[in-house]
Amino acid sequence: MDEPVIVVRDISKHYAINAYRKNDRSKHIKQRLEHFPIFKKKEKFKNLNVLGNINFTLNKGDVLGVVGPNGSGKSTLLKIITGITKPSAGDVLIRGHVVSVMELGVGFIQELSGRENVFHTAALFGEKSRLIAESYDAIEAFSGLEGFMDMPVKYYSSGMFARLAFSIVAHIEADIYLFDEVLAVGDSDFRRKALNKIKSLVDSHKTIILVSHNLNEIAEVCNLVMLLDKGKLRAYGSPLDVIDSLAQQYFNTGSEKGLDDGFSALSWKAPGFEKQGNILSLQHIEIKQEPQNQNQGLNNQFPVDIFFKGFIIDASFSFEVALTLTLQSGFPIVNTSHVIIPSEDKNNASFLWQVQIPTLFMNPMIYLLDVYVVAIKNDSSKLIYSLPKCLTLNVEGEANNSNLRRNIGVINADFLWKH
């Protein structure tokens, strides 16, 4: 049985806020008068609760993603785990060496160069000078800051700070790594390189806590996800379950819109019924299944048809229709596209396009459908319809028939076995 390396027990954190002086325009005068005993007034404080009764345990090799809106207490939780901030109540048990990347530039000395800060920061984390020297070339190469390492870091941009801070921590040998929004700063190439480095730490069975607003990255590397909101732990478990819980709270999906907005669970209608645009007018998208379910759920044991209705205004164009099935968080599951070439006599004529999904291959869950239509003529193309989250699919029915791992993952696939 794995021994826990992080145990968080009933952690709470609050700050005392001076309520008396909050909107007092004469506070400077009062502050001076309060030096005299006769004018001394008892302070009035109120508590700002940042975290409340947080409990969780991580074993060696666990990768926890922490998600939630701004101000939910994510960074405060990491500061408590690292020991930067003390909790108001509760305690944290840590087994192993911890390194972290928190706010940009924390631990850096502004007047020192990037090279000097590599040795300084690594030493703060307890790394030996000999090991730092051996890793220096790799740190510099990974950061991509060759040519800037002898410059004082006070001249660094936020992206350069992020590159250097992450590169130092990622090359320190530790048991536990804490990353606070490290994948939110810097260009896309460095973010991808940083994500691959985190994956290599995962493969080395390091314990990691990753705070991020990027749900795709969280789902890609984490085996556990925590949802914080207003300092409370709202959900904790597998990425699939927690990210969908987050989506239901904070994402506006098609099922939440009424027919007046052009949405229902299984159909989309254009805001008006006049012919729109000068190429194609898409009026109606509808999902149907036989046998029909009374509660508009889709049974994953039967085929599903998607119908597209509207008017072709200019038949000299071909049309590529792309469909993307996603989780409620927007995480894509599958994509398909098809090019339709209308006959020349279809100018100003109505159309009915149909695509059939032979059997629904998804496990029971709520999914969203994105629809895109591109008009193509000669060597040019133009996106004429972009309809993200326009349809909601509430998939019901049986999960995988296995008695071992039912309802695991998203795809419910039947492969061909021979024996």
Short mmCIF file of N, CA and C in Angstrom, two decimals, residues 102-268:
data_model
loop_
_atom_site.label_atom_id
_atom_site.label_comp_id
_atom_site.label_asym_id
_atom_site.label_seq_id
_atom_site.Cartn_x
_atom_site.Cartn_y
_atom_site.Cartn_z
N MET A 102 5.66 29.57 -7.88
CA MET A 102 4.49 30.33 -7.47
C MET A 102 4.38 31.60 -8.31
N GLU A 103 4.20 32.77 -7.67
CA GLU A 103 4.10 34.01 -8.44
C GLU A 103 5.39 34.28 -9.19
N LEU A 104 5.27 34.98 -10.32
CA LEU A 104 6.43 35.29 -11.14
C LEU A 104 7.46 36.09 -10.34
N GLY A 105 8.69 35.61 -10.41
CA GLY A 105 9.79 36.36 -9.80
C GLY A 105 9.98 36.14 -8.33
N VAL A 106 9.12 35.33 -7.67
CA VAL A 106 9.31 35.08 -6.25
C VAL A 106 10.61 34.32 -6.03
N GLY A 107 11.45 34.83 -5.15
CA GLY A 107 12.75 34.21 -4.90
C GLY A 107 13.86 34.78 -5.75
N PHE A 108 13.52 35.50 -6.81
CA PHE A 108 14.54 36.11 -7.66
C PHE A 108 15.01 37.43 -7.03
N ILE A 109 16.29 37.71 -7.14
CA ILE A 109 16.84 39.00 -6.72
C ILE A 109 16.98 39.86 -7.97
N GLN A 110 16.30 40.98 -7.97
CA GLN A 110 16.16 41.78 -9.19
C GLN A 110 17.49 42.26 -9.76
N GLU A 111 18.45 42.56 -8.91
CA GLU A 111 19.73 43.10 -9.38
C GLU A 111 20.67 42.02 -9.90
N LEU A 112 20.39 40.75 -9.58
CA LEU A 112 21.24 39.66 -10.03
C LEU A 112 20.87 39.26 -11.45
N SER A 113 21.82 38.67 -12.14
CA SER A 113 21.56 38.19 -13.51
C SER A 113 20.75 36.91 -13.48
N GLY A 114 20.29 36.50 -14.64
CA GLY A 114 19.58 35.23 -14.74
C GLY A 114 20.45 34.08 -14.29
N ARG A 115 21.73 34.10 -14.70
CA ARG A 115 22.66 33.04 -14.32
C ARG A 115 22.82 32.97 -12.80
N GLU A 116 23.01 34.12 -12.16
CA GLU A 116 23.18 34.16 -10.70
C GLU A 116 21.92 33.73 -9.98
N ASN A 117 20.76 34.07 -10.55
CA ASN A 117 19.49 33.67 -9.92
C ASN A 117 19.23 32.19 -10.04
N VAL A 118 19.78 31.55 -11.07
CA VAL A 118 19.67 30.09 -11.16
C VAL A 118 20.30 29.45 -9.93
N PHE A 119 21.52 29.86 -9.61
CA PHE A 119 22.23 29.28 -8.46
C PHE A 119 21.57 29.70 -7.14
N HIS A 120 21.12 30.96 -7.07
CA HIS A 120 20.49 31.45 -5.84
C HIS A 120 19.18 30.72 -5.58
N THR A 121 18.32 30.63 -6.60
CA THR A 121 17.00 30.02 -6.42
C THR A 121 17.12 28.52 -6.12
N ALA A 122 17.99 27.85 -6.86
CA ALA A 122 18.17 26.42 -6.63
C ALA A 122 18.70 26.16 -5.23
N ALA A 123 19.60 27.05 -4.75
CA ALA A 123 20.13 26.89 -3.39
C ALA A 123 19.02 27.06 -2.35
N LEU A 124 18.07 27.97 -2.61
CA LEU A 124 16.94 28.15 -1.69
C LEU A 124 16.12 26.87 -1.56
N PHE A 125 16.09 26.08 -2.63
CA PHE A 125 15.36 24.81 -2.60
C PHE A 125 16.21 23.67 -2.07
N GLY A 126 17.43 23.99 -1.62
CA GLY A 126 18.26 22.97 -1.00
C GLY A 126 19.12 22.19 -1.97
N GLU A 127 19.23 22.65 -3.21
CA GLU A 127 20.05 21.94 -4.20
C GLU A 127 21.53 22.27 -3.97
N LYS A 128 22.38 21.27 -4.07
CA LYS A 128 23.81 21.47 -3.87
C LYS A 128 24.42 22.21 -5.06
N SER A 129 25.43 23.03 -4.79
CA SER A 129 26.07 23.84 -5.83
C SER A 129 26.60 22.98 -6.97
N ARG A 130 27.17 21.83 -6.63
CA ARG A 130 27.73 20.96 -7.67
C ARG A 130 26.64 20.47 -8.62
N LEU A 131 25.48 20.12 -8.08
CA LEU A 131 24.38 19.63 -8.91
C LEU A 131 23.79 20.75 -9.75
N ILE A 132 23.76 21.97 -9.19
CA ILE A 132 23.26 23.11 -9.95
C ILE A 132 24.17 23.37 -11.15
N ALA A 133 25.48 23.33 -10.90
CA ALA A 133 26.44 23.56 -11.98
C ALA A 133 26.30 22.51 -13.08
N GLU A 134 26.07 21.26 -12.68
CA GLU A 134 25.91 20.19 -13.66
C GLU A 134 24.64 20.37 -14.49
N SER A 135 23.60 20.97 -13.91
CA SER A 135 22.32 21.14 -14.60
C SER A 135 22.19 22.48 -15.31
N TYR A 136 23.17 23.38 -15.11
CA TYR A 136 23.00 24.74 -15.60
C TYR A 136 22.76 24.81 -17.11
N ASP A 137 23.57 24.11 -17.88
CA ASP A 137 23.42 24.16 -19.34
C ASP A 137 22.04 23.70 -19.77
N ALA A 138 21.53 22.65 -19.11
CA ALA A 138 20.20 22.14 -19.45
C ALA A 138 19.12 23.15 -19.07
N ILE A 139 19.30 23.84 -17.93
CA ILE A 139 18.33 24.86 -17.51
C ILE A 139 18.30 26.01 -18.50
N GLU A 140 19.49 26.48 -18.90
CA GLU A 140 19.56 27.59 -19.85
C GLU A 140 18.95 27.21 -21.19
N ALA A 141 19.26 26.00 -21.68
CA ALA A 141 18.73 25.57 -22.97
C ALA A 141 17.22 25.40 -22.92
N PHE A 142 16.73 24.84 -21.83
CA PHE A 142 15.28 24.63 -21.72
C PHE A 142 14.54 25.96 -21.67
N SER A 143 15.09 26.93 -20.98
CA SER A 143 14.42 28.23 -20.85
C SER A 143 14.40 29.01 -22.15
N GLY A 144 15.36 28.71 -23.05
CA GLY A 144 15.44 29.44 -24.31
C GLY A 144 15.94 30.87 -24.12
N LEU A 145 16.65 31.13 -23.01
CA LEU A 145 17.09 32.49 -22.70
C LEU A 145 18.59 32.68 -22.96
N GLU A 146 19.14 31.84 -23.85
CA GLU A 146 20.54 32.04 -24.21
C GLU A 146 20.72 33.47 -24.72
N GLY A 147 21.73 34.15 -24.23
CA GLY A 147 21.97 35.53 -24.62
C GLY A 147 21.38 36.53 -23.64
N PHE A 148 20.54 36.03 -22.70
CA PHE A 148 19.92 36.92 -21.71
C PHE A 148 20.31 36.55 -20.28
N MET A 149 21.08 35.47 -20.12
CA MET A 149 21.35 34.97 -18.78
C MET A 149 22.29 35.86 -17.97
N ASP A 150 23.05 36.73 -18.63
CA ASP A 150 23.94 37.63 -17.91
C ASP A 150 23.32 39.01 -17.71
N MET A 151 22.04 39.14 -18.06
CA MET A 151 21.30 40.39 -17.89
C MET A 151 20.59 40.37 -16.53
N PRO A 152 20.57 41.48 -15.79
CA PRO A 152 19.79 41.52 -14.54
C PRO A 152 18.32 41.20 -14.80
N VAL A 153 17.73 40.39 -13.94
CA VAL A 153 16.37 39.93 -14.21
C VAL A 153 15.33 41.04 -14.07
N LYS A 154 15.73 42.20 -13.52
CA LYS A 154 14.78 43.30 -13.43
C LYS A 154 14.36 43.79 -14.81
N TYR A 155 15.12 43.41 -15.83
CA TYR A 155 14.76 43.79 -17.19
C TYR A 155 13.98 42.69 -17.92
N TYR A 156 13.71 41.59 -17.23
CA TYR A 156 13.01 40.46 -17.86
C TYR A 156 11.51 40.79 -18.00
N SER A 157 10.92 40.26 -19.05
CA SER A 157 9.47 40.32 -19.20
C SER A 157 8.84 39.23 -18.35
N SER A 158 7.51 39.26 -18.22
CA SER A 158 6.82 38.22 -17.43
C SER A 158 7.04 36.84 -18.04
N GLY A 159 7.07 36.78 -19.38
CA GLY A 159 7.30 35.50 -20.02
C GLY A 159 8.69 34.95 -19.75
N MET A 160 9.69 35.83 -19.70
CA MET A 160 11.06 35.41 -19.40
C MET A 160 11.17 34.93 -17.96
N PHE A 161 10.49 35.63 -17.04
CA PHE A 161 10.46 35.18 -15.64
C PHE A 161 9.89 33.76 -15.56
N ALA A 162 8.77 33.55 -16.26
CA ALA A 162 8.11 32.24 -16.20
C ALA A 162 9.01 31.15 -16.76
N ARG A 163 9.66 31.44 -17.88
CA ARG A 163 10.56 30.46 -18.49
C ARG A 163 11.68 30.06 -17.52
N LEU A 164 12.32 31.07 -16.91
CA LEU A 164 13.45 30.79 -16.04
C LEU A 164 13.01 30.08 -14.77
N ALA A 165 11.93 30.55 -14.15
CA ALA A 165 11.46 29.94 -12.90
C ALA A 165 11.08 28.48 -13.12
N PHE A 166 10.33 28.20 -14.19
CA PHE A 166 9.93 26.82 -14.44
C PHE A 166 11.14 25.96 -14.76
N SER A 167 12.07 26.49 -15.55
CA SER A 167 13.24 25.70 -15.96
C SER A 167 14.08 25.30 -14.75
N ILE A 168 14.23 26.22 -13.79
CA ILE A 168 15.02 25.91 -12.59
C ILE A 168 14.35 24.78 -11.81
N VAL A 169 13.07 24.95 -11.51
CA VAL A 169 12.37 23.96 -10.68
C VAL A 169 12.29 22.61 -11.38
N ALA A 170 12.06 22.62 -12.69
CA ALA A 170 11.90 21.36 -13.42
C ALA A 170 13.19 20.55 -13.47
N HIS A 171 14.33 21.19 -13.21
CA HIS A 171 15.60 20.47 -13.25
C HIS A 171 16.17 20.20 -11.86
N ILE A 172 15.39 20.46 -10.83
CA ILE A 172 15.79 20.12 -9.47
C ILE A 172 15.20 18.77 -9.10
N GLU A 173 15.99 17.92 -8.52
CA GLU A 173 15.51 16.61 -8.11
C GLU A 173 14.70 16.76 -6.82
N ALA A 174 13.43 16.41 -6.87
CA ALA A 174 12.55 16.53 -5.70
C ALA A 174 11.53 15.40 -5.72
N ASP A 175 10.78 15.30 -4.63
CA ASP A 175 9.72 14.30 -4.53
C ASP A 175 8.36 14.87 -4.91
N ILE A 176 8.18 16.18 -4.61
CA ILE A 176 6.88 16.83 -4.81
C ILE A 176 7.10 18.14 -5.56
N TYR A 177 6.31 18.35 -6.62
CA TYR A 177 6.41 19.56 -7.43
C TYR A 177 5.07 20.29 -7.40
N LEU A 178 5.11 21.60 -7.11
CA LEU A 178 3.91 22.42 -7.08
C LEU A 178 4.04 23.50 -8.15
N PHE A 179 3.05 23.57 -9.06
CA PHE A 179 3.08 24.53 -10.16
C PHE A 179 1.81 25.37 -10.13
N ASP A 180 1.99 26.69 -10.03
CA ASP A 180 0.85 27.60 -9.96
C ASP A 180 0.76 28.41 -11.26
N GLU A 181 -0.12 28.01 -12.16
CA GLU A 181 -0.35 28.73 -13.43
C GLU A 181 0.92 28.90 -14.26
N VAL A 182 1.80 27.91 -14.22
CA VAL A 182 3.05 28.03 -14.99
C VAL A 182 2.79 27.89 -16.48
N LEU A 183 1.66 27.29 -16.86
CA LEU A 183 1.37 27.08 -18.28
C LEU A 183 0.52 28.21 -18.85
N ALA A 184 0.31 29.27 -18.07
CA ALA A 184 -0.52 30.38 -18.53
C ALA A 184 0.30 31.52 -19.12
N VAL A 185 1.61 31.51 -18.87
CA VAL A 185 2.47 32.60 -19.32
C VAL A 185 3.50 32.05 -20.30
N GLY A 186 3.85 32.85 -21.29
CA GLY A 186 4.83 32.42 -22.28
C GLY A 186 4.16 32.02 -23.58
N ASP A 187 4.98 31.81 -24.61
CA ASP A 187 4.42 31.48 -25.92
C ASP A 187 4.01 30.02 -25.95
N SER A 188 3.28 29.66 -27.02
CA SER A 188 2.70 28.32 -27.11
C SER A 188 3.77 27.24 -27.17
N ASP A 189 4.91 27.52 -27.82
CA ASP A 189 5.97 26.52 -27.90
C ASP A 189 6.53 26.19 -26.52
N PHE A 190 6.75 27.23 -25.69
CA PHE A 190 7.28 26.96 -24.35
C PHE A 190 6.24 26.27 -23.48
N ARG A 191 4.96 26.64 -23.63
CA ARG A 191 3.91 25.98 -22.83
C ARG A 191 3.86 24.49 -23.16
N ARG A 192 3.98 24.16 -24.45
CA ARG A 192 3.98 22.75 -24.83
C ARG A 192 5.22 22.04 -24.29
N LYS A 193 6.37 22.71 -24.33
CA LYS A 193 7.60 22.11 -23.80
C LYS A 193 7.48 21.91 -22.29
N ALA A 194 6.88 22.89 -21.60
CA ALA A 194 6.69 22.76 -20.16
C ALA A 194 5.73 21.62 -19.83
N LEU A 195 4.67 21.49 -20.63
CA LEU A 195 3.71 20.40 -20.40
C LEU A 195 4.39 19.05 -20.60
N ASN A 196 5.23 18.95 -21.62
CA ASN A 196 5.95 17.69 -21.84
C ASN A 196 6.90 17.38 -20.70
N LYS A 197 7.51 18.44 -20.12
CA LYS A 197 8.39 18.23 -18.97
C LYS A 197 7.61 17.72 -17.77
N ILE A 198 6.41 18.29 -17.56
CA ILE A 198 5.56 17.81 -16.47
C ILE A 198 5.19 16.35 -16.70
N LYS A 199 4.93 15.98 -17.95
CA LYS A 199 4.61 14.58 -18.26
C LYS A 199 5.78 13.67 -17.94
N SER A 200 7.00 14.16 -18.18
CA SER A 200 8.17 13.33 -17.86
C SER A 200 8.30 13.15 -16.35
N LEU A 201 7.94 14.17 -15.56
CA LEU A 201 7.92 14.04 -14.10
C LEU A 201 6.86 13.04 -13.67
N VAL A 202 5.71 13.06 -14.37
CA VAL A 202 4.65 12.09 -14.08
C VAL A 202 5.17 10.68 -14.33
N ASP A 203 5.86 10.49 -15.46
CA ASP A 203 6.40 9.16 -15.79
C ASP A 203 7.43 8.70 -14.77
N SER A 204 8.06 9.66 -14.08
CA SER A 204 9.05 9.33 -13.04
C SER A 204 8.40 9.12 -11.68
N HIS A 205 7.05 9.10 -11.67
CA HIS A 205 6.27 8.85 -10.44
C HIS A 205 6.48 9.92 -9.38
N LYS A 206 6.66 11.17 -9.83
CA LYS A 206 6.71 12.28 -8.90
C LYS A 206 5.28 12.69 -8.52
N THR A 207 5.14 13.24 -7.34
CA THR A 207 3.84 13.76 -6.90
C THR A 207 3.76 15.23 -7.31
N ILE A 208 2.67 15.61 -7.98
CA ILE A 208 2.56 16.94 -8.57
C ILE A 208 1.20 17.55 -8.22
N ILE A 209 1.22 18.85 -7.90
CA ILE A 209 -0.02 19.62 -7.82
C ILE A 209 0.09 20.73 -8.84
N LEU A 210 -0.89 20.80 -9.74
CA LEU A 210 -0.87 21.75 -10.85
C LEU A 210 -2.12 22.63 -10.78
N VAL A 211 -1.93 23.92 -10.56
CA VAL A 211 -3.04 24.88 -10.60
C VAL A 211 -3.12 25.46 -12.01
N SER A 212 -4.29 25.39 -12.62
CA SER A 212 -4.42 25.87 -13.99
C SER A 212 -5.89 26.16 -14.31
N HIS A 213 -6.08 27.12 -15.23
CA HIS A 213 -7.42 27.37 -15.78
C HIS A 213 -7.62 26.61 -17.09
N ASN A 214 -6.56 25.97 -17.58
CA ASN A 214 -6.65 25.24 -18.85
C ASN A 214 -7.11 23.81 -18.58
N LEU A 215 -8.38 23.55 -18.83
CA LEU A 215 -8.97 22.25 -18.50
C LEU A 215 -8.41 21.15 -19.38
N ASN A 216 -8.06 21.48 -20.62
CA ASN A 216 -7.49 20.46 -21.50
C ASN A 216 -6.16 19.94 -20.94
N GLU A 217 -5.32 20.85 -20.46
CA GLU A 217 -4.03 20.45 -19.90
C GLU A 217 -4.22 19.67 -18.61
N ILE A 218 -5.17 20.10 -17.80
CA ILE A 218 -5.48 19.37 -16.55
C ILE A 218 -5.89 17.94 -16.87
N ALA A 219 -6.80 17.78 -17.84
CA ALA A 219 -7.28 16.44 -18.19
C ALA A 219 -6.17 15.59 -18.80
N GLU A 220 -5.19 16.25 -19.43
CA GLU A 220 -4.12 15.53 -20.13
C GLU A 220 -3.12 14.91 -19.18
N VAL A 221 -2.83 15.56 -18.05
CA VAL A 221 -1.73 15.08 -17.20
C VAL A 221 -2.17 14.61 -15.82
N CYS A 222 -3.37 14.94 -15.37
CA CYS A 222 -3.76 14.68 -13.97
C CYS A 222 -4.58 13.41 -13.85
N ASN A 223 -4.40 12.69 -12.75
CA ASN A 223 -5.27 11.56 -12.44
C ASN A 223 -6.31 11.93 -11.38
N LEU A 224 -6.13 13.11 -10.75
CA LEU A 224 -7.10 13.62 -9.79
C LEU A 224 -7.30 15.11 -10.04
N VAL A 225 -8.51 15.59 -9.80
CA VAL A 225 -8.80 17.02 -9.95
C VAL A 225 -9.62 17.48 -8.76
N MET A 226 -9.29 18.69 -8.27
CA MET A 226 -10.03 19.32 -7.18
C MET A 226 -10.66 20.61 -7.70
N LEU A 227 -11.93 20.80 -7.41
CA LEU A 227 -12.62 22.04 -7.77
C LEU A 227 -12.83 22.87 -6.51
N LEU A 228 -12.21 24.06 -6.48
CA LEU A 228 -12.40 25.00 -5.39
C LEU A 228 -13.29 26.14 -5.85
N ASP A 229 -14.16 26.60 -4.95
CA ASP A 229 -15.02 27.75 -5.25
C ASP A 229 -15.31 28.47 -3.94
N LYS A 230 -14.92 29.74 -3.87
CA LYS A 230 -15.11 30.56 -2.68
C LYS A 230 -14.52 29.89 -1.44
N GLY A 231 -13.35 29.25 -1.64
CA GLY A 231 -12.64 28.64 -0.52
C GLY A 231 -13.15 27.29 -0.10
N LYS A 232 -14.17 26.78 -0.77
CA LYS A 232 -14.74 25.49 -0.41
C LYS A 232 -14.38 24.43 -1.45
N LEU A 233 -14.19 23.21 -1.00
CA LEU A 233 -13.92 22.09 -1.90
C LEU A 233 -15.25 21.59 -2.43
N ARG A 234 -15.54 21.89 -3.69
CA ARG A 234 -16.84 21.56 -4.28
C ARG A 234 -16.87 20.18 -4.92
N ALA A 235 -15.71 19.73 -5.42
CA ALA A 235 -15.67 18.41 -6.06
C ALA A 235 -14.24 17.90 -6.01
N TYR A 236 -14.09 16.57 -5.94
CA TYR A 236 -12.77 15.95 -5.88
C TYR A 236 -12.90 14.55 -6.45
N GLY A 237 -12.07 14.24 -7.45
CA GLY A 237 -12.14 12.90 -8.04
C GLY A 237 -11.44 12.86 -9.38
N SER A 238 -11.96 12.02 -10.28
CA SER A 238 -11.34 11.85 -11.59
C SER A 238 -11.50 13.12 -12.43
N PRO A 239 -10.57 13.36 -13.38
CA PRO A 239 -10.69 14.56 -14.22
C PRO A 239 -12.01 14.65 -14.95
N LEU A 240 -12.50 13.54 -15.46
CA LEU A 240 -13.74 13.54 -16.22
C LEU A 240 -14.91 14.03 -15.39
N ASP A 241 -15.03 13.51 -14.17
CA ASP A 241 -16.16 13.87 -13.31
C ASP A 241 -16.07 15.32 -12.83
N VAL A 242 -14.88 15.74 -12.40
CA VAL A 242 -14.75 17.07 -11.81
C VAL A 242 -14.83 18.16 -12.87
N ILE A 243 -14.22 17.94 -14.04
CA ILE A 243 -14.27 18.94 -15.10
C ILE A 243 -15.70 19.13 -15.58
N ASP A 244 -16.46 18.04 -15.68
CA ASP A 244 -17.87 18.18 -16.06
C ASP A 244 -18.67 18.88 -14.97
N SER A 245 -18.31 18.65 -13.70
CA SER A 245 -18.96 19.38 -12.61
C SER A 245 -18.69 20.87 -12.71
N LEU A 246 -17.44 21.22 -13.05
CA LEU A 246 -17.09 22.62 -13.26
C LEU A 246 -17.87 23.19 -14.43
N ALA A 247 -17.99 22.41 -15.49
CA ALA A 247 -18.70 22.89 -16.68
C ALA A 247 -20.16 23.17 -16.37
N GLN A 248 -20.80 22.30 -15.61
CA GLN A 248 -22.21 22.50 -15.28
C GLN A 248 -22.42 23.75 -14.45
N GLN A 249 -21.41 24.15 -13.65
CA GLN A 249 -21.55 25.34 -12.82
C GLN A 249 -21.26 26.63 -13.57
N TYR A 250 -20.22 26.60 -14.44
CA TYR A 250 -19.70 27.85 -14.96
C TYR A 250 -19.83 28.03 -16.47
N PHE A 251 -20.26 27.00 -17.20
CA PHE A 251 -20.39 27.13 -18.64
C PHE A 251 -21.85 27.20 -19.01
N ASN A 252 -22.18 28.08 -19.94
CA ASN A 252 -23.55 28.22 -20.41
C ASN A 252 -23.76 27.28 -21.57
N THR A 253 -24.46 26.17 -21.33
CA THR A 253 -24.64 25.18 -22.38
C THR A 253 -25.98 25.33 -23.03
N GLY A 254 -26.14 24.65 -24.20
CA GLY A 254 -27.37 24.78 -24.97
C GLY A 254 -28.60 24.36 -24.18
N SER A 255 -28.47 23.38 -23.28
CA SER A 255 -29.63 22.91 -22.54
C SER A 255 -30.16 23.95 -21.58
N GLU A 256 -29.35 25.01 -21.29
CA GLU A 256 -29.79 26.05 -20.38
C GLU A 256 -30.52 27.17 -21.11
N LYS A 257 -30.61 27.10 -22.44
CA LYS A 257 -31.24 28.16 -23.21
C LYS A 257 -32.63 27.71 -23.64
N GLY A 258 -33.52 28.64 -23.71
CA GLY A 258 -34.87 28.31 -24.14
C GLY A 258 -35.01 28.38 -25.64
N LEU A 259 -36.20 28.02 -26.15
CA LEU A 259 -36.43 28.03 -27.58
C LEU A 259 -36.35 29.43 -28.16
N ASP A 260 -36.65 30.45 -27.35
CA ASP A 260 -36.60 31.82 -27.85
C ASP A 260 -35.18 32.21 -28.24
N ASP A 261 -34.18 31.55 -27.68
CA ASP A 261 -32.79 31.84 -28.01
C ASP A 261 -32.28 30.98 -29.15
N GLY A 262 -33.17 30.17 -29.75
CA GLY A 262 -32.77 29.34 -30.87
C GLY A 262 -32.20 28.00 -30.45
N PHE A 263 -32.33 27.61 -29.17
CA PHE A 263 -31.77 26.36 -28.70
C PHE A 263 -32.85 25.50 -28.04
N SER A 264 -32.71 24.21 -28.19
CA SER A 264 -33.37 23.26 -27.30
C SER A 264 -32.36 22.15 -27.11
N ALA A 265 -32.71 21.12 -26.40
CA ALA A 265 -31.72 20.08 -26.11
C ALA A 265 -31.22 19.42 -27.39
N LEU A 266 -32.13 19.14 -28.34
CA LEU A 266 -31.76 18.36 -29.52
C LEU A 266 -31.97 19.10 -30.82
N SER A 267 -32.18 20.41 -30.79
CA SER A 267 -32.36 21.14 -32.04
C SER A 267 -31.85 22.57 -31.92
N TRP A 268 -31.46 23.11 -33.08
CA TRP A 268 -31.03 24.50 -33.17
C TRP A 268 -31.80 25.16 -34.29
#
